[in-house]
PDB file of C-alpha atoms in Angstrom:
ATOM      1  CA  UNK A   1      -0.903  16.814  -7.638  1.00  0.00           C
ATOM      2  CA  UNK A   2      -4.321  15.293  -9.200  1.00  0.00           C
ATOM      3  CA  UNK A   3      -3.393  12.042  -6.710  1.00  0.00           C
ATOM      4  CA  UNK A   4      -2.958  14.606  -3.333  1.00  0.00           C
ATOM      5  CA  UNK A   5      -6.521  16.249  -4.622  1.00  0.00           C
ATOM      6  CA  UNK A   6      -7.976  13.047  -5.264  1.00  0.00           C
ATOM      7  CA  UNK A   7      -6.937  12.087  -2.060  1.00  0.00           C
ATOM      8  CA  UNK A   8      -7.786  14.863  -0.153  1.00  0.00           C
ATOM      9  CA  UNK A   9     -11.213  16.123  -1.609  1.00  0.00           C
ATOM     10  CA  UNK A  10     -12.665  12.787  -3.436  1.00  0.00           C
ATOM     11  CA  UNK A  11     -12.083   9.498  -1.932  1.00  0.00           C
ATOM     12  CA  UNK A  12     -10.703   9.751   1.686  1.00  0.00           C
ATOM     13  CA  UNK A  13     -13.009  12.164   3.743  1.00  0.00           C
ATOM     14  CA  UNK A  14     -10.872  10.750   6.725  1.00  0.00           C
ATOM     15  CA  UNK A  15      -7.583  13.352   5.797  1.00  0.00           C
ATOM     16  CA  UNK A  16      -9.868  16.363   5.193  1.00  0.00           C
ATOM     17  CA  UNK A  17     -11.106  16.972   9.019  1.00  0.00           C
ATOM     18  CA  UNK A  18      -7.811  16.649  10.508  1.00  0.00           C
ATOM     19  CA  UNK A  19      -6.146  18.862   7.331  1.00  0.00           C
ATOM     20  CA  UNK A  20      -9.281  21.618   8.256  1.00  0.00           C
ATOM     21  CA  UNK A  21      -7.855  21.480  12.290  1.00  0.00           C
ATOM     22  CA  UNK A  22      -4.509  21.879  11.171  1.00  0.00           C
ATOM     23  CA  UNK A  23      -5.442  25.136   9.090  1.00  0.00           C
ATOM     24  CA  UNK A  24      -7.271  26.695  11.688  1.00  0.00           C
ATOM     25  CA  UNK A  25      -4.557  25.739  14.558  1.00  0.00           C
ATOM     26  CA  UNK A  26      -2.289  27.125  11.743  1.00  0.00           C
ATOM     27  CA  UNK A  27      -4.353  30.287  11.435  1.00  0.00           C
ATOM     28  CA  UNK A  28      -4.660  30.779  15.639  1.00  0.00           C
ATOM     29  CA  UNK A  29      -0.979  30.509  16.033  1.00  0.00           C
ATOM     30  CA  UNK A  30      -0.306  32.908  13.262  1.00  0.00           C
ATOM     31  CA  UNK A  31      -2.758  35.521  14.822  1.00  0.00           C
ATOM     32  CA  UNK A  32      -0.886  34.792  18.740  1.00  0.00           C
ATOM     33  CA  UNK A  33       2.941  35.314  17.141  1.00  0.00           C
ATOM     34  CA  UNK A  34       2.822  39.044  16.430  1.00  0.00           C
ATOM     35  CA  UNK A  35       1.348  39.459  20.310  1.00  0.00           C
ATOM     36  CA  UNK A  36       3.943  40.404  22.939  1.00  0.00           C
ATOM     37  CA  UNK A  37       5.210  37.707  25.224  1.00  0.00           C
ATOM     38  CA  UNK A  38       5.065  39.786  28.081  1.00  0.00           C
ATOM     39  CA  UNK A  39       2.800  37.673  30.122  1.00  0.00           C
ATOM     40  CA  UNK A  40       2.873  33.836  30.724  1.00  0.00           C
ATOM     41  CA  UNK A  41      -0.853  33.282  29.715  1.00  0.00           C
ATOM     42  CA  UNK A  42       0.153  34.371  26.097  1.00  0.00           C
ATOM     43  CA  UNK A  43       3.305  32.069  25.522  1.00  0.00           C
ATOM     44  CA  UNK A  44       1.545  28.975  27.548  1.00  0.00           C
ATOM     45  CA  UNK A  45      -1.301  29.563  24.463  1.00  0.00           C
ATOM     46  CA  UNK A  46       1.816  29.346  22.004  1.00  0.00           C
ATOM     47  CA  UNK A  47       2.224  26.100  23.568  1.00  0.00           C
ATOM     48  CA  UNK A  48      -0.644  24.282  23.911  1.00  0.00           C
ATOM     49  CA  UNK A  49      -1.626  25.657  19.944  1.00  0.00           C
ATOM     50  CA  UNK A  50       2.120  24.335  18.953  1.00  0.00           C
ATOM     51  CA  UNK A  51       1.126  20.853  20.765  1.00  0.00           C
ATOM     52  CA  UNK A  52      -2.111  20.611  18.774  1.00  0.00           C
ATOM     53  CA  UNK A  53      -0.523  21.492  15.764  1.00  0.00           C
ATOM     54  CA  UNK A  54       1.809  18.594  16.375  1.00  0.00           C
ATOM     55  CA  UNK A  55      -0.470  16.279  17.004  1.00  0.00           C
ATOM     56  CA  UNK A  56      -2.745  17.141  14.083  1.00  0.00           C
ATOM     57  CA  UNK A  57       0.294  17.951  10.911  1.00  0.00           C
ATOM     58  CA  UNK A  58       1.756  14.328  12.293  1.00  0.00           C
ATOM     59  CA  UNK A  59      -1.684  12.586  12.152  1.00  0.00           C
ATOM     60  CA  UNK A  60      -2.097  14.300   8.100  1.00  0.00           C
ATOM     61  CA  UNK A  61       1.375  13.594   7.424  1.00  0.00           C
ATOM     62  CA  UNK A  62       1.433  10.082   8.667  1.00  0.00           C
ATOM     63  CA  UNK A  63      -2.020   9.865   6.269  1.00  0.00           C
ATOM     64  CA  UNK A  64      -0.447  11.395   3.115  1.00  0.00           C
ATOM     65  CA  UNK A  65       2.833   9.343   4.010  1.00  0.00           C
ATOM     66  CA  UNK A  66       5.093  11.803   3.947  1.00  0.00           C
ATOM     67  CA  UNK A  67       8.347  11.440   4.249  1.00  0.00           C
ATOM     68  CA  UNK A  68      10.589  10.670   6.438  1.00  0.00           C
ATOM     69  CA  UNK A  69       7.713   8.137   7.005  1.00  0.00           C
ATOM     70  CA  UNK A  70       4.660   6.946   8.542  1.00  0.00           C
ATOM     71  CA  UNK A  71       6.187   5.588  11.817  1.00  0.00           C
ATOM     72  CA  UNK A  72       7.878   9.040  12.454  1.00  0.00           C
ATOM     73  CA  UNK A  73       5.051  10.732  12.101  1.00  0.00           C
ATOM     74  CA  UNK A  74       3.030   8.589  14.416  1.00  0.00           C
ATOM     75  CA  UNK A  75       5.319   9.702  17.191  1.00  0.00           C
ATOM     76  CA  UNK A  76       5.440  13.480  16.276  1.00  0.00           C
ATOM     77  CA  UNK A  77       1.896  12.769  16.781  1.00  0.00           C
ATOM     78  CA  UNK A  78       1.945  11.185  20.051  1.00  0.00           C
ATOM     79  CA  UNK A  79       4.184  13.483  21.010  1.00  0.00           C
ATOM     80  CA  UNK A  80       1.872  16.046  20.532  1.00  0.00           C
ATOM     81  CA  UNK A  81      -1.149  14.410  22.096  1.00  0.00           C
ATOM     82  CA  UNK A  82       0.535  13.308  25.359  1.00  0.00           C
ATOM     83  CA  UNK A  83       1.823  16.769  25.803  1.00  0.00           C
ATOM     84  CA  UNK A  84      -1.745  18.898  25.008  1.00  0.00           C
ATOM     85  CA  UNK A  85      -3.053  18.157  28.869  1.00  0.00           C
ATOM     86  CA  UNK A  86       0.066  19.034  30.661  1.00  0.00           C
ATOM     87  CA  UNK A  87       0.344  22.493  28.690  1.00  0.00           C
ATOM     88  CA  UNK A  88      -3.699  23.119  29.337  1.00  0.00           C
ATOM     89  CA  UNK A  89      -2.812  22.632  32.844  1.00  0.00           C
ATOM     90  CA  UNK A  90       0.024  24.576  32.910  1.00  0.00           C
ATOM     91  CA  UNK A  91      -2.490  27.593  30.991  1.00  0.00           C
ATOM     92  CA  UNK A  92      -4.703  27.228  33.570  1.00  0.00           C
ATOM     93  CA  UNK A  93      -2.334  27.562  36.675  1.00  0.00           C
ATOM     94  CA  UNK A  94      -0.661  31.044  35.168  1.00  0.00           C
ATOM     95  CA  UNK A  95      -4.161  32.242  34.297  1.00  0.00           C
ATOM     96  CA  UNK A  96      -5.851  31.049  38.054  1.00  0.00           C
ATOM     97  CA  UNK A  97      -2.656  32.425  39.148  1.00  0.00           C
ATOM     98  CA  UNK A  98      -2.238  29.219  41.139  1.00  0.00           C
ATOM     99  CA  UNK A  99       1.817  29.254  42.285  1.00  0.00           C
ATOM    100  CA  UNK A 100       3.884  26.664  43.205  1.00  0.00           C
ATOM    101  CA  UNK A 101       2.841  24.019  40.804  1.00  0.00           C
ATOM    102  CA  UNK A 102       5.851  24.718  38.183  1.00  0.00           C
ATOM    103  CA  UNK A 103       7.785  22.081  39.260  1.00  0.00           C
ATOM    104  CA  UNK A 104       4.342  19.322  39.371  1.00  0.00           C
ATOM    105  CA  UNK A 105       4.426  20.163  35.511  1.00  0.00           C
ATOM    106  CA  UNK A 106       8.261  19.975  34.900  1.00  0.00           C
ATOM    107  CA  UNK A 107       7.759  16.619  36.693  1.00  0.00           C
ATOM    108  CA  UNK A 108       4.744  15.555  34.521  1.00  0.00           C
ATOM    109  CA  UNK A 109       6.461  16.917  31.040  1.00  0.00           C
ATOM    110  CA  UNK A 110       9.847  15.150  31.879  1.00  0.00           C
ATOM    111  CA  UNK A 111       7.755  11.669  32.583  1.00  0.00           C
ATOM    112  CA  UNK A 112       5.747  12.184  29.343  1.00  0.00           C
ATOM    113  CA  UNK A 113       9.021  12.589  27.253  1.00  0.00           C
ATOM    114  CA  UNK A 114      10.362   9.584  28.441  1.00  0.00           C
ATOM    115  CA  UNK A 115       7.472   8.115  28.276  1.00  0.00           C
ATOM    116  CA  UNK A 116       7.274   9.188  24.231  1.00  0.00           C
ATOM    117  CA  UNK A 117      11.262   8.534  24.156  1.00  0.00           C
ATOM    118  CA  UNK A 118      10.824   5.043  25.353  1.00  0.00           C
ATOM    119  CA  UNK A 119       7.700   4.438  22.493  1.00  0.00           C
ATOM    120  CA  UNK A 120       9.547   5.462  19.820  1.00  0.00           C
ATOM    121  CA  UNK A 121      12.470   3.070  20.803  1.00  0.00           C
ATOM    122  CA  UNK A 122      10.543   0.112  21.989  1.00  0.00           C
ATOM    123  CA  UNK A 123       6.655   0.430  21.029  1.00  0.00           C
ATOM    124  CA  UNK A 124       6.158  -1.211  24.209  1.00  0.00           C
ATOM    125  CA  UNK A 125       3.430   1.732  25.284  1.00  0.00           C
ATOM    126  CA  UNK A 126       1.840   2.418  21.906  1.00  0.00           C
ATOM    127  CA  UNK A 127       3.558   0.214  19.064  1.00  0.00           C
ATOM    128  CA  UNK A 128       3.650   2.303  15.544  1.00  0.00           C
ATOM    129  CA  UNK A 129       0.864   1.159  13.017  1.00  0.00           C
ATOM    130  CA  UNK A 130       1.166  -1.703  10.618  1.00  0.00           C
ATOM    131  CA  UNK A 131       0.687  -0.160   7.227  1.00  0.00           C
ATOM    132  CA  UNK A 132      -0.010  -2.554   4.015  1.00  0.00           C
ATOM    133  CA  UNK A 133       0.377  -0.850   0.816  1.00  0.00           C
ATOM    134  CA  UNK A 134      -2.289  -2.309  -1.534  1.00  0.00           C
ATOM    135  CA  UNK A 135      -1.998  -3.277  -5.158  1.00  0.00           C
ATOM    136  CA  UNK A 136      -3.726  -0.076  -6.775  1.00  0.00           C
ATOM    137  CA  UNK A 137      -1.146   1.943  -4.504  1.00  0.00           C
ATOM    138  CA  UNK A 138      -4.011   3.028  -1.564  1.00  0.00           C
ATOM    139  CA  UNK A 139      -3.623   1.902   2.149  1.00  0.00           C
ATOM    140  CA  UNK A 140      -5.535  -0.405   3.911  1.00  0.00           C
TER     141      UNK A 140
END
């Protein structure tokens, strides 16, 4: 515990924005579960908040090297980053009440899962970072 607060709090200020974005998106989607799903607007918000939460618990679990590991959490990550501007769209179109585009974003969310599905298997897109684990235990 004293090595997660030191970590945390003390001597990497780089885990403690990304752990403050993950309360809050943690804290957003709490307050949006107990609403009704009876409109589209309200679950495509369930989405875009589960996306970011993705993107931002894989980023602070790759940091704190959780496991099942650093490279798995990268692509959570990813997965959750490529995905964030296909849901916003997606918001936008049920709350402009634009029609016809559901299939445009089926398209665009199958290519981006293959597209994620093909990184994790190759790293030909994005390749996984290189992690050295230093003497004292830290990363660099």
């Amino acid at each position: 515990m004293e090595h997660f607060m030191n970590l945390v709090l003390i001597k990497n200020i780089y885990i403690g924005i990304p752990m403050a974005a993950l309360i809050c998106y943690l804290f957003l989607l709490f307050c949006f579960l107990n609403v009704a799903e009876k409109s589209s607007e309200v679950r495509d918000l369930k989405a875009i908040l589960s996306a970011l939460l993705s993107w931002t618990g894989g980023a602070v679990l790759m940091r704190l090297q959780i496991s099942p590991g650093i490279q798995f959490w990268y692509h959570v990550s990813l997965m959750g980053l490529f995905t964030i501007p296909i849901l916003i769209y997606g918001f936008l179109f049920h709350y402009l009440d634009i029609r016809g585009k559901d299939r445009f974003l089926d398209g665009c969310m199958a290519v981006t899962v293959s597209a994620v599905l093909l990184n994790v298997f190759t790293g030909c897109i994005l390749p996984p970072p290189e992690v050295q684990i230093m003497a004292n235990g830290g990363i660099s």
